[in-house]
Structure formats: structure tokens, C-alpha cells
Amino acid sequence: MIKTYEEALSFIHGRTQFKKIPTLARMKRFLKELGNPQEGLNYIHITGTNGKGSVVAMMRSILLENGLTVGSFTSPFITRFNERIEYNGVQISNDDLLRLVQKVEPIVEKLDCELATGGPTEFEIDTALMFCYMAEKRPDVVLLEVGIGGLYDSTNVITPVVSVITTVGWDHMKYLGDTLAKIATQKAGIIKRHVPVVIGNLPQEARRVILDDADQKDAPVYRLGVEFSGQKLNNHQFYAKIKYQSTRMYHLEAILGLGGDYQVENAALAIATVEVFMRQQGLTIDRQVLIKGLKETTWPGRLEEINELPLVLLDGAHNLPGIQALVKTIKDDFAEKEVYILVAILADKQYKLMLGELASLGNVHLVVTRFAGPGPKRPSADLEEAVKDIPTKYPVQVVNEWQLGISEIARQMSTEDVMIITGSLYFISDVRKLFTK
């Protein structure tokens, strides 16, 4: 019997993460045993290689500002598990999490015995806990972020009011496929018949797959750059001022609370999705509410400012598209500054390509390090070996303990310079604990 919050977390994290054959049958059976808590709620379902978390954060801020009650499910967490499940921006309490784990544990044990493939995975349990919590809270809308992909993701057991596909890039190829078309097919799995889908800036190969899927399901499509658009008005500024336009909203200007140029597209997606959702629900949205909601958005670990002078940023650019977005921000907003980057990446990512992107910038001083990693099966990459063949303007520094890496950079930089700590979200989580104690 699970009696404490710590035991509840151990139970969750002790489960297997993946099964060999992807299926939603196990998740559906699990939820049926729990009384189908997922039914009867309004969902906005979000997938994409990057940008999901930022889009969720902006939508949550806008919808709360508009007076709605909002549940959200995001992953991974930055500091503690409870961040994954929130109601009105407040994390699930330790007591509620413990109580819900106590509720699902007997069902998990039962399915372990009855199912040939074994009972639910870790993420399936996370998802079930969230559905149970939302069934109790009954928010006006649940912002539901997929874990991986979409088609067989354990969140894909609902019919949303709106689906969102932010980006399609190279990530989780072991599970999603080795071409952009295959990855896009997985992400298109969240598109439902007659349910509108909002899509971001997608590579042509992926875009074709998504649009074909939407067409087959008679799902209305809202495309960034076609039905709606967002552009930056204040070049070379870290916090973007954007102009948003759609077929129903003309010339909205807003300053974003999240830094980085890539947030311009994320903001446009968030506004467009809120527009579609509110219209589907027969609700109206005030322009001033949108402007205030965007400005007040916060999202830990995504170009998060943790020190002002000198500027220190945390950015969980944990895959190649994420690093490419960071590189664009450095080029656009910090081209005149010296930028010191401390980076640690998991060994199962495209770390050589990621390092190559960072090293290509003439104003970047690269410091590579390592961290504990989430477990023995997912270690930190040996970046010292990886950087040997990468040409850089400044010599790459290797510091095996990341805490010393921060100290070393602080000793070298001036107040005019910028420090960016990036790479794995697990690494960012470790660093953030140090800075936010």
C-alpha cells in the first residue's frame, strides 16, 4: 500500500517507459476500469516536435485572463513532477497526487496480471492521474499536451474542440520513424473528424502529410502564414513585439512575456487556437485580454531569464530544432554581445549536429559539460570527444562538473555579456534548482 508522496513518485517512476508494440488498447482499458474520467470535458490537444510547452503556457495565460478555468497537462517537468498536472496555473498538491495514485495502483496491479503485455507504462499512469484530477476539477478547458508523437500517445483517447500541431522535426526517431513524413503521420494522429486543426510552420514533406490527413477527416485547417500570421515588429530585441492578424482579427499588437524570436510563431499559434476554441464554444474574446495574457506568460526553462545583469538564460533546447531556434535568437538579438554557452546533452540526441550549430556562431564561447541524466539507460553524452572535430572561433572548454562550468563562465564574462545554459531539459532542471532555491 502506497502511504506517502515519495512512495507515490517511486511507484510512477518505477514503471516501464515503453512497450514494444504501440497501442491505445491498454490505455482505453485502463481508463474504462477507472470509470472513463476523460469523458465530458473540453480539450485542446497539442502535439509537435518543439513549441508545445510555450504554446500551452500562452494559451493558459490568455484563457485564464478571459475568466475561464483551465486545466493543463505538460511534459517533461522542470523541477518537480507536480508541474505536469495543473489547474488554473497551480500544480496538483502532494496530497491530491498521493490520493489519486492510491486510486489507480490497484487497477495497475490488476492489469499487470490480466494483460499479456503487462499493465500501464509510466506515461500512461501520468495521463490517467491527470484525467482523474480533471474529472474532479471540471475546468472549462483542458490543455492536453502529448508525450511523444500523437497517434499512439496515451493522451489520444479524447475528441478535442481543437487540435494543434506546432512543428515537425527530427526527434524521437526510434519511436516515430526515420523520415519527416513518418514523424508527421504520427503527429497527424491527433486530428479528428470534423475537428479544426491549427498548424504551424511545417517542412513541406510533413505539411503534405498533415493536410492530406486533415482533408480525409474533413477537419478545417488553420495554417500559420495563410489563415493567420504573426511577425516581429521590434528587431534585435529579446522580448518580441508582435503583430498578429487573422481572417477575424486585424492588426493585433502585443509584447510577449516569453523571450526569443521563435516565440513569435508560438504566440501566433496560441492566439489562433484560442480564437478557434472560443468561436467553437460560442464565446467572445477581448483584444486587451489577449495582449495582457501574452505579456504575463511565464514558462520555466524556455529562454527563462534568471539573472538580469549580466543576463543569464536557461533554455531547454533539447534537440536539433530547439538548438537551431536558439541559434536564430542569438543571431537576431545578441549579435553584438559575447555569448557564453554551457551545454549538456543526452547521449540519445543528435548532439554532434547540435554542437556544430552552436559552434558556427562567431560570438559564442562554448563550454561543454555533463550531468547525472534521468537514469542509467539515458546517460549524458561525452561532448568532449564530440567537439574535437568541430571548428570554433574560440577554443571549446571542457568542464566535467557543470557547477564549476557556471563558476568558470562567471569568472570570464563581463556584465555586458550573456550566459546561456542549454541542452537537455533534465540538465536545465538540475541547474534551475540551484538558481531558484
XYZ file of C-alpha atoms in Angstrom:
437
model
C 0.000 0.000 0.000
C 1.337 3.407 -1.000
C 1.287 5.731 2.020
C 3.455 8.744 1.212
C 4.014 11.228 -1.620
C 7.566 9.885 -2.044
C 6.236 6.335 -2.388
C 3.712 7.587 -4.961
C 6.517 9.107 -7.071
C 8.571 5.908 -6.740
C 5.587 3.902 -7.958
C 5.143 6.167 -11.002
C 8.822 6.363 -11.939
C 9.330 2.659 -11.300
C 7.112 1.689 -14.211
C 8.428 0.742 -17.638
C 8.546 3.696 -20.054
C 7.851 1.988 -23.376
C 6.327 -1.207 -24.737
C 7.453 -2.874 -27.964
C 4.135 -2.630 -29.802
C 2.403 0.778 -29.787
C -1.305 0.585 -28.970
C -4.081 2.615 -27.340
C -5.983 -0.524 -26.311
C -4.181 -0.780 -22.953
C -4.856 2.908 -22.150
C -8.525 2.589 -23.069
C -8.897 -0.494 -20.869
C -7.108 1.311 -18.002
C -9.469 4.299 -18.258
C -12.518 2.042 -18.505
C -11.511 0.405 -15.203
C -11.304 3.928 -13.732
C -14.796 4.842 -14.981
C -13.630 6.771 -18.083
C -12.699 10.013 -16.271
C -11.604 11.575 -19.590
C -15.176 11.883 -20.863
C -17.300 15.039 -20.800
C -14.552 17.699 -20.841
C -13.427 20.239 -23.448
C -9.881 19.654 -24.686
C -7.340 21.491 -26.796
C -4.930 18.754 -27.927
C -1.361 19.838 -28.748
C 1.454 17.957 -30.481
C 4.679 18.989 -32.224
C 8.437 18.485 -32.062
C 9.019 21.861 -30.403
C 6.922 24.732 -29.115
C 4.204 22.688 -27.355
C 5.022 23.931 -23.875
C 5.281 27.586 -24.864
C 2.010 27.443 -26.818
C 0.285 25.822 -23.824
C 1.724 28.453 -21.454
C 0.476 31.335 -23.638
C -2.970 29.794 -24.161
C -3.312 29.125 -20.426
C -2.436 32.738 -19.615
C -4.868 34.141 -22.226
C -7.747 31.827 -21.261
C -7.307 32.477 -17.525
C -7.219 36.216 -18.236
C -10.504 35.743 -20.114
C -12.119 34.280 -16.984
C -12.131 30.584 -17.910
C -10.996 27.778 -15.625
C -8.105 25.915 -17.233
C -6.520 22.519 -16.643
C -3.204 21.617 -18.247
C -1.039 18.547 -18.775
C 2.549 19.101 -19.899
C 5.827 17.212 -20.021
C 8.527 16.846 -19.057
C 8.575 18.651 -15.732
C 11.427 21.040 -14.946
C 11.707 20.941 -11.148
C 9.077 18.550 -9.772
C 6.547 16.038 -11.081
C 3.522 18.049 -9.912
C 4.188 20.654 -12.643
C 2.761 18.220 -15.198
C -0.781 18.482 -13.858
C -2.132 21.965 -13.166
C -5.479 23.622 -12.553
C -5.642 27.390 -13.106
C -1.851 27.504 -13.186
C -1.494 25.806 -9.784
C 0.273 22.437 -9.554
C -1.560 19.409 -8.218
C -0.876 19.151 -4.471
C 1.194 16.349 -2.975
C -1.892 15.133 -1.080
C -4.059 15.008 -4.205
C -1.346 13.230 -6.165
C -0.924 10.649 -3.396
C -4.690 10.113 -3.181
C -5.008 9.575 -6.936
C -2.012 7.210 -7.065
C -3.684 5.198 -4.301
C -6.773 5.091 -6.529
C -5.010 3.870 -9.676
C -2.469 1.480 -8.107
C -4.903 -1.463 -7.592
C -6.066 -1.101 -11.209
C -2.455 -1.127 -12.413
C -1.761 -4.287 -10.406
C -4.893 -5.910 -11.812
C -3.874 -5.100 -15.402
C -0.339 -6.349 -14.734
C -1.892 -9.736 -14.042
C -4.550 -9.710 -16.770
C -2.808 -8.209 -19.814
C -0.336 -10.312 -21.798
C 1.901 -7.272 -22.371
C 1.681 -6.172 -18.738
C -0.082 -3.160 -17.241
C 0.231 0.569 -17.961
C 3.513 2.355 -18.652
C 4.796 5.321 -16.639
C 3.327 7.892 -19.042
C 0.002 6.055 -19.247
C -0.214 6.318 -15.464
C 0.696 10.031 -15.614
C -2.087 10.537 -18.158
C -4.645 8.594 -16.135
C -3.817 10.576 -12.987
C -4.367 13.792 -14.937
C -7.714 12.614 -16.332
C -8.875 11.623 -12.821
C -7.829 15.018 -11.445
C -9.552 16.942 -14.260
C -12.708 14.870 -13.783
C -12.793 16.166 -10.194
C -11.954 19.798 -11.043
C -14.145 20.074 -14.189
C -12.311 23.011 -15.809
C -13.836 24.879 -18.764
C -10.970 23.588 -20.913
C -8.041 21.174 -20.580
C -4.832 21.988 -22.484
C -3.598 18.497 -23.257
C -0.014 18.127 -24.475
C 1.023 14.787 -25.995
C 4.027 12.927 -24.631
C 5.521 11.586 -27.870
C 4.060 11.711 -31.380
C 0.281 11.603 -31.253
C -1.236 8.590 -32.991
C -0.445 6.097 -30.212
C 0.186 8.621 -27.446
C -1.784 7.830 -24.296
C -3.486 11.251 -24.454
C -5.054 10.357 -27.821
C -8.202 8.870 -26.300
C -10.310 12.042 -26.478
C -12.022 14.116 -29.158
C -10.877 17.713 -28.662
C -12.529 21.008 -29.564
C -9.344 21.969 -31.440
C -6.140 20.093 -32.382
C -2.774 21.859 -32.684
C 0.392 20.727 -34.500
C 3.165 23.217 -33.703
C 6.199 21.881 -35.590
C 7.515 18.682 -37.149
C 11.250 17.990 -36.894
C 13.767 15.299 -36.077
C 13.177 13.865 -32.615
C 12.249 10.503 -31.036
C 13.085 8.828 -34.377
C 13.411 5.446 -32.668
C 9.683 5.562 -31.899
C 8.220 7.855 -34.574
C 10.132 6.935 -37.735
C 13.203 7.939 -39.723
C 11.617 10.388 -42.190
C 9.712 13.639 -41.648
C 6.719 12.060 -43.406
C 6.654 9.166 -40.918
C 7.023 11.541 -37.950
C 4.256 13.747 -39.381
C 1.977 10.705 -39.756
C 2.347 10.049 -36.025
C 1.589 13.667 -35.159
C -1.379 13.772 -37.544
C -2.882 11.023 -35.396
C -4.430 13.654 -33.112
C -6.509 15.108 -35.968
C -10.143 14.027 -35.528
C -13.054 14.007 -37.958
C -14.630 17.479 -38.365
C -12.438 18.910 -35.565
C -10.483 22.060 -36.585
C -6.687 21.794 -36.597
C -4.237 24.687 -36.230
C -0.807 24.084 -37.777
C 2.496 25.918 -37.517
C 5.377 26.376 -39.916
C 5.974 22.813 -41.177
C 8.530 21.402 -43.646
C 6.867 20.672 -47.000
C 7.186 16.889 -46.628
C 5.422 16.975 -43.249
C 2.901 19.633 -44.296
C 1.654 17.458 -47.159
C 1.034 14.505 -44.809
C -0.812 16.679 -42.257
C -3.003 18.423 -44.858
C -3.885 15.115 -46.571
C -4.866 13.613 -43.218
C -6.997 16.649 -42.329
C -8.652 16.513 -45.761
C -9.562 12.833 -45.334
C -11.140 13.630 -41.951
C -12.956 16.778 -43.173
C -11.090 18.729 -40.482
C -10.993 22.518 -41.081
C -7.352 23.697 -41.242
C -5.906 26.978 -39.960
C -2.348 27.484 -41.255
C 0.303 29.869 -39.979
C 1.089 32.213 -42.843
C -2.253 31.616 -44.591
C -5.341 31.923 -42.353
C -3.345 33.740 -39.650
C 0.094 35.291 -39.281
C 2.498 36.714 -36.726
C 5.508 38.932 -37.304
C 8.070 40.638 -35.087
C 7.953 44.431 -35.077
C 10.973 45.244 -32.864
C 14.039 43.615 -34.425
C 17.066 42.794 -32.244
C 15.002 42.844 -29.042
C 14.891 39.774 -26.810
C 11.216 40.228 -25.853
C 9.361 40.446 -29.151
C 6.625 42.890 -30.006
C 4.407 41.077 -32.472
C 1.707 41.919 -34.970
C -0.936 39.206 -35.285
C -3.584 39.045 -37.993
C -6.246 36.513 -38.920
C -9.405 36.440 -41.007
C -11.334 37.653 -37.932
C -8.782 39.700 -36.019
C -6.966 42.546 -37.735
C -3.668 44.068 -36.633
C -3.330 42.975 -33.004
C -0.069 44.200 -31.446
C 1.320 42.642 -28.268
C 4.591 42.315 -26.334
C 5.485 38.734 -25.379
C 6.403 37.708 -21.858
C 8.492 34.829 -23.225
C 11.850 35.759 -24.773
C 13.296 34.600 -28.084
C 12.329 35.070 -31.705
C 10.840 31.591 -32.020
C 8.102 32.677 -29.608
C 6.630 34.878 -32.372
C 5.328 31.813 -34.224
C 4.321 30.139 -30.961
C 2.322 33.240 -29.978
C 0.552 33.295 -33.342
C -0.375 29.611 -32.894
C -1.616 30.259 -29.356
C -3.792 33.217 -30.396
C -5.194 31.400 -33.434
C -6.056 28.335 -31.346
C -7.760 30.428 -28.671
C -9.709 32.225 -31.416
C -10.925 28.924 -32.893
C -11.713 27.426 -29.464
C -13.701 30.440 -28.271
C -15.654 30.543 -31.531
C -16.441 26.806 -31.288
C -17.701 27.396 -27.732
C -19.772 30.439 -28.707
C -17.600 32.735 -26.568
C -16.032 36.099 -27.371
C -12.507 37.244 -26.614
C -11.369 40.769 -25.889
C -8.232 42.117 -27.609
C -6.962 43.599 -24.330
C -7.294 40.172 -22.683
C -5.117 38.668 -25.423
C -2.498 41.412 -25.043
C -2.357 41.083 -21.239
C -2.332 37.271 -21.329
C 0.632 37.169 -23.737
C 2.640 39.717 -21.737
C 2.151 37.876 -18.449
C 3.031 34.393 -19.739
C 5.829 32.553 -17.937
C 7.321 29.161 -18.772
C 10.232 27.702 -16.763
C 13.333 26.641 -18.646
C 12.460 28.164 -22.029
C 14.817 31.096 -22.551
C 13.987 31.879 -18.931
C 15.736 34.927 -17.506
C 17.208 34.008 -14.114
C 19.584 36.964 -13.796
C 19.343 40.423 -15.333
C 22.888 41.848 -15.148
C 24.717 40.018 -16.540
C 21.881 38.357 -18.442
C 21.676 34.639 -17.621
C 19.166 32.490 -19.501
C 18.063 28.869 -19.111
C 16.874 27.220 -22.313
C 15.863 23.586 -22.643
C 16.887 23.323 -26.307
C 16.969 19.550 -26.034
C 17.016 18.573 -29.724
C 18.310 19.861 -33.055
C 15.297 22.074 -33.925
C 15.463 23.566 -30.410
C 19.153 24.408 -30.807
C 18.504 25.877 -34.264
C 15.844 28.147 -32.737
C 18.302 29.204 -30.019
C 20.975 29.951 -32.649
C 18.483 32.158 -34.509
C 17.741 34.076 -31.289
C 21.457 34.619 -30.640
C 21.974 35.871 -34.208
C 18.975 38.200 -34.087
C 19.095 39.524 -30.521
C 22.658 39.077 -29.212
C 24.806 39.542 -32.328
C 26.666 42.478 -30.728
C 27.383 40.657 -27.469
C 29.768 37.936 -26.310
C 27.670 34.853 -25.538
C 28.933 32.128 -23.176
C 27.089 28.835 -23.584
C 27.201 25.974 -21.072
C 25.742 22.863 -22.685
C 24.995 19.266 -21.667
C 23.006 16.888 -23.880
C 21.678 13.352 -23.522
C 23.571 10.679 -25.465
C 20.444 9.635 -27.422
C 20.134 13.050 -29.117
C 21.873 14.412 -32.264
C 24.498 16.072 -30.095
C 27.230 16.437 -32.738
C 24.897 18.339 -35.053
C 23.617 20.387 -32.099
C 27.149 21.363 -31.072
C 28.000 22.207 -34.680
C 25.113 24.694 -34.794
C 26.291 26.451 -31.619
C 29.948 26.429 -32.687
C 29.078 28.097 -36.004
C 28.478 31.433 -34.267
C 31.469 33.771 -34.130
C 30.481 35.412 -30.829
C 29.910 32.177 -28.903
C 32.262 30.818 -26.214
C 31.312 27.152 -25.831
C 31.702 25.265 -22.555
C 30.677 21.597 -22.646
C 29.834 19.628 -19.545
C 27.907 16.598 -18.336
C 25.213 15.859 -15.760
C 23.716 12.856 -13.988
C 20.965 12.173 -16.567
C 17.494 10.822 -15.764
C 18.767 7.243 -15.334
C 21.440 4.692 -16.343
C 19.713 3.979 -19.668
C 19.808 7.667 -20.695
C 23.283 8.992 -19.856
C 24.752 12.399 -20.576
C 26.700 12.470 -23.881
C 30.511 12.653 -23.925
C 30.735 16.092 -25.524
C 34.498 16.373 -25.001
C 35.019 13.727 -27.675
C 32.321 15.200 -29.903
C 33.818 18.720 -30.065
C 37.286 17.578 -31.160
C 36.352 17.710 -34.866
C 34.155 20.826 -34.702
C 35.786 24.096 -35.823
C 35.154 27.043 -33.497
C 36.360 30.632 -33.275
C 37.238 30.281 -29.584
C 38.671 27.093 -28.028
C 35.960 24.889 -26.527
C 36.282 24.495 -22.764
C 35.508 21.148 -21.150
C 34.310 21.147 -17.527
C 33.101 17.807 -16.211
C 31.129 19.275 -13.293
C 28.511 21.722 -14.529
C 28.522 23.726 -11.277
C 32.199 24.522 -11.911
C 31.294 25.376 -15.516
C 28.952 28.114 -14.292
C 31.648 29.449 -11.946
C 34.240 29.415 -14.733
C 31.985 31.351 -17.113
C 31.048 33.861 -14.387
C 34.778 34.492 -13.818
C 35.405 35.183 -17.523
C 32.369 37.257 -18.545
C 31.568 40.944 -18.067
C 28.178 42.427 -17.128
C 27.595 43.243 -20.820
C 27.922 39.581 -21.852
C 25.240 36.878 -21.920
C 25.338 33.405 -20.353
C 23.016 30.754 -21.778
C 22.726 27.353 -20.092
C 21.155 24.893 -22.512
C 20.709 21.311 -23.692
C 18.721 18.563 -22.016
C 15.622 19.589 -20.071
C 16.813 17.242 -17.317
C 20.044 19.265 -17.169
C 18.070 22.525 -17.073
C 16.014 21.063 -14.226
C 19.186 20.406 -12.204
C 20.539 23.909 -12.880
C 17.229 25.599 -12.120
C 17.135 24.017 -8.657
C 20.475 25.697 -7.935
C 19.268 29.138 -9.052
C 15.756 29.095 -7.554
C 16.488 27.834 -4.044
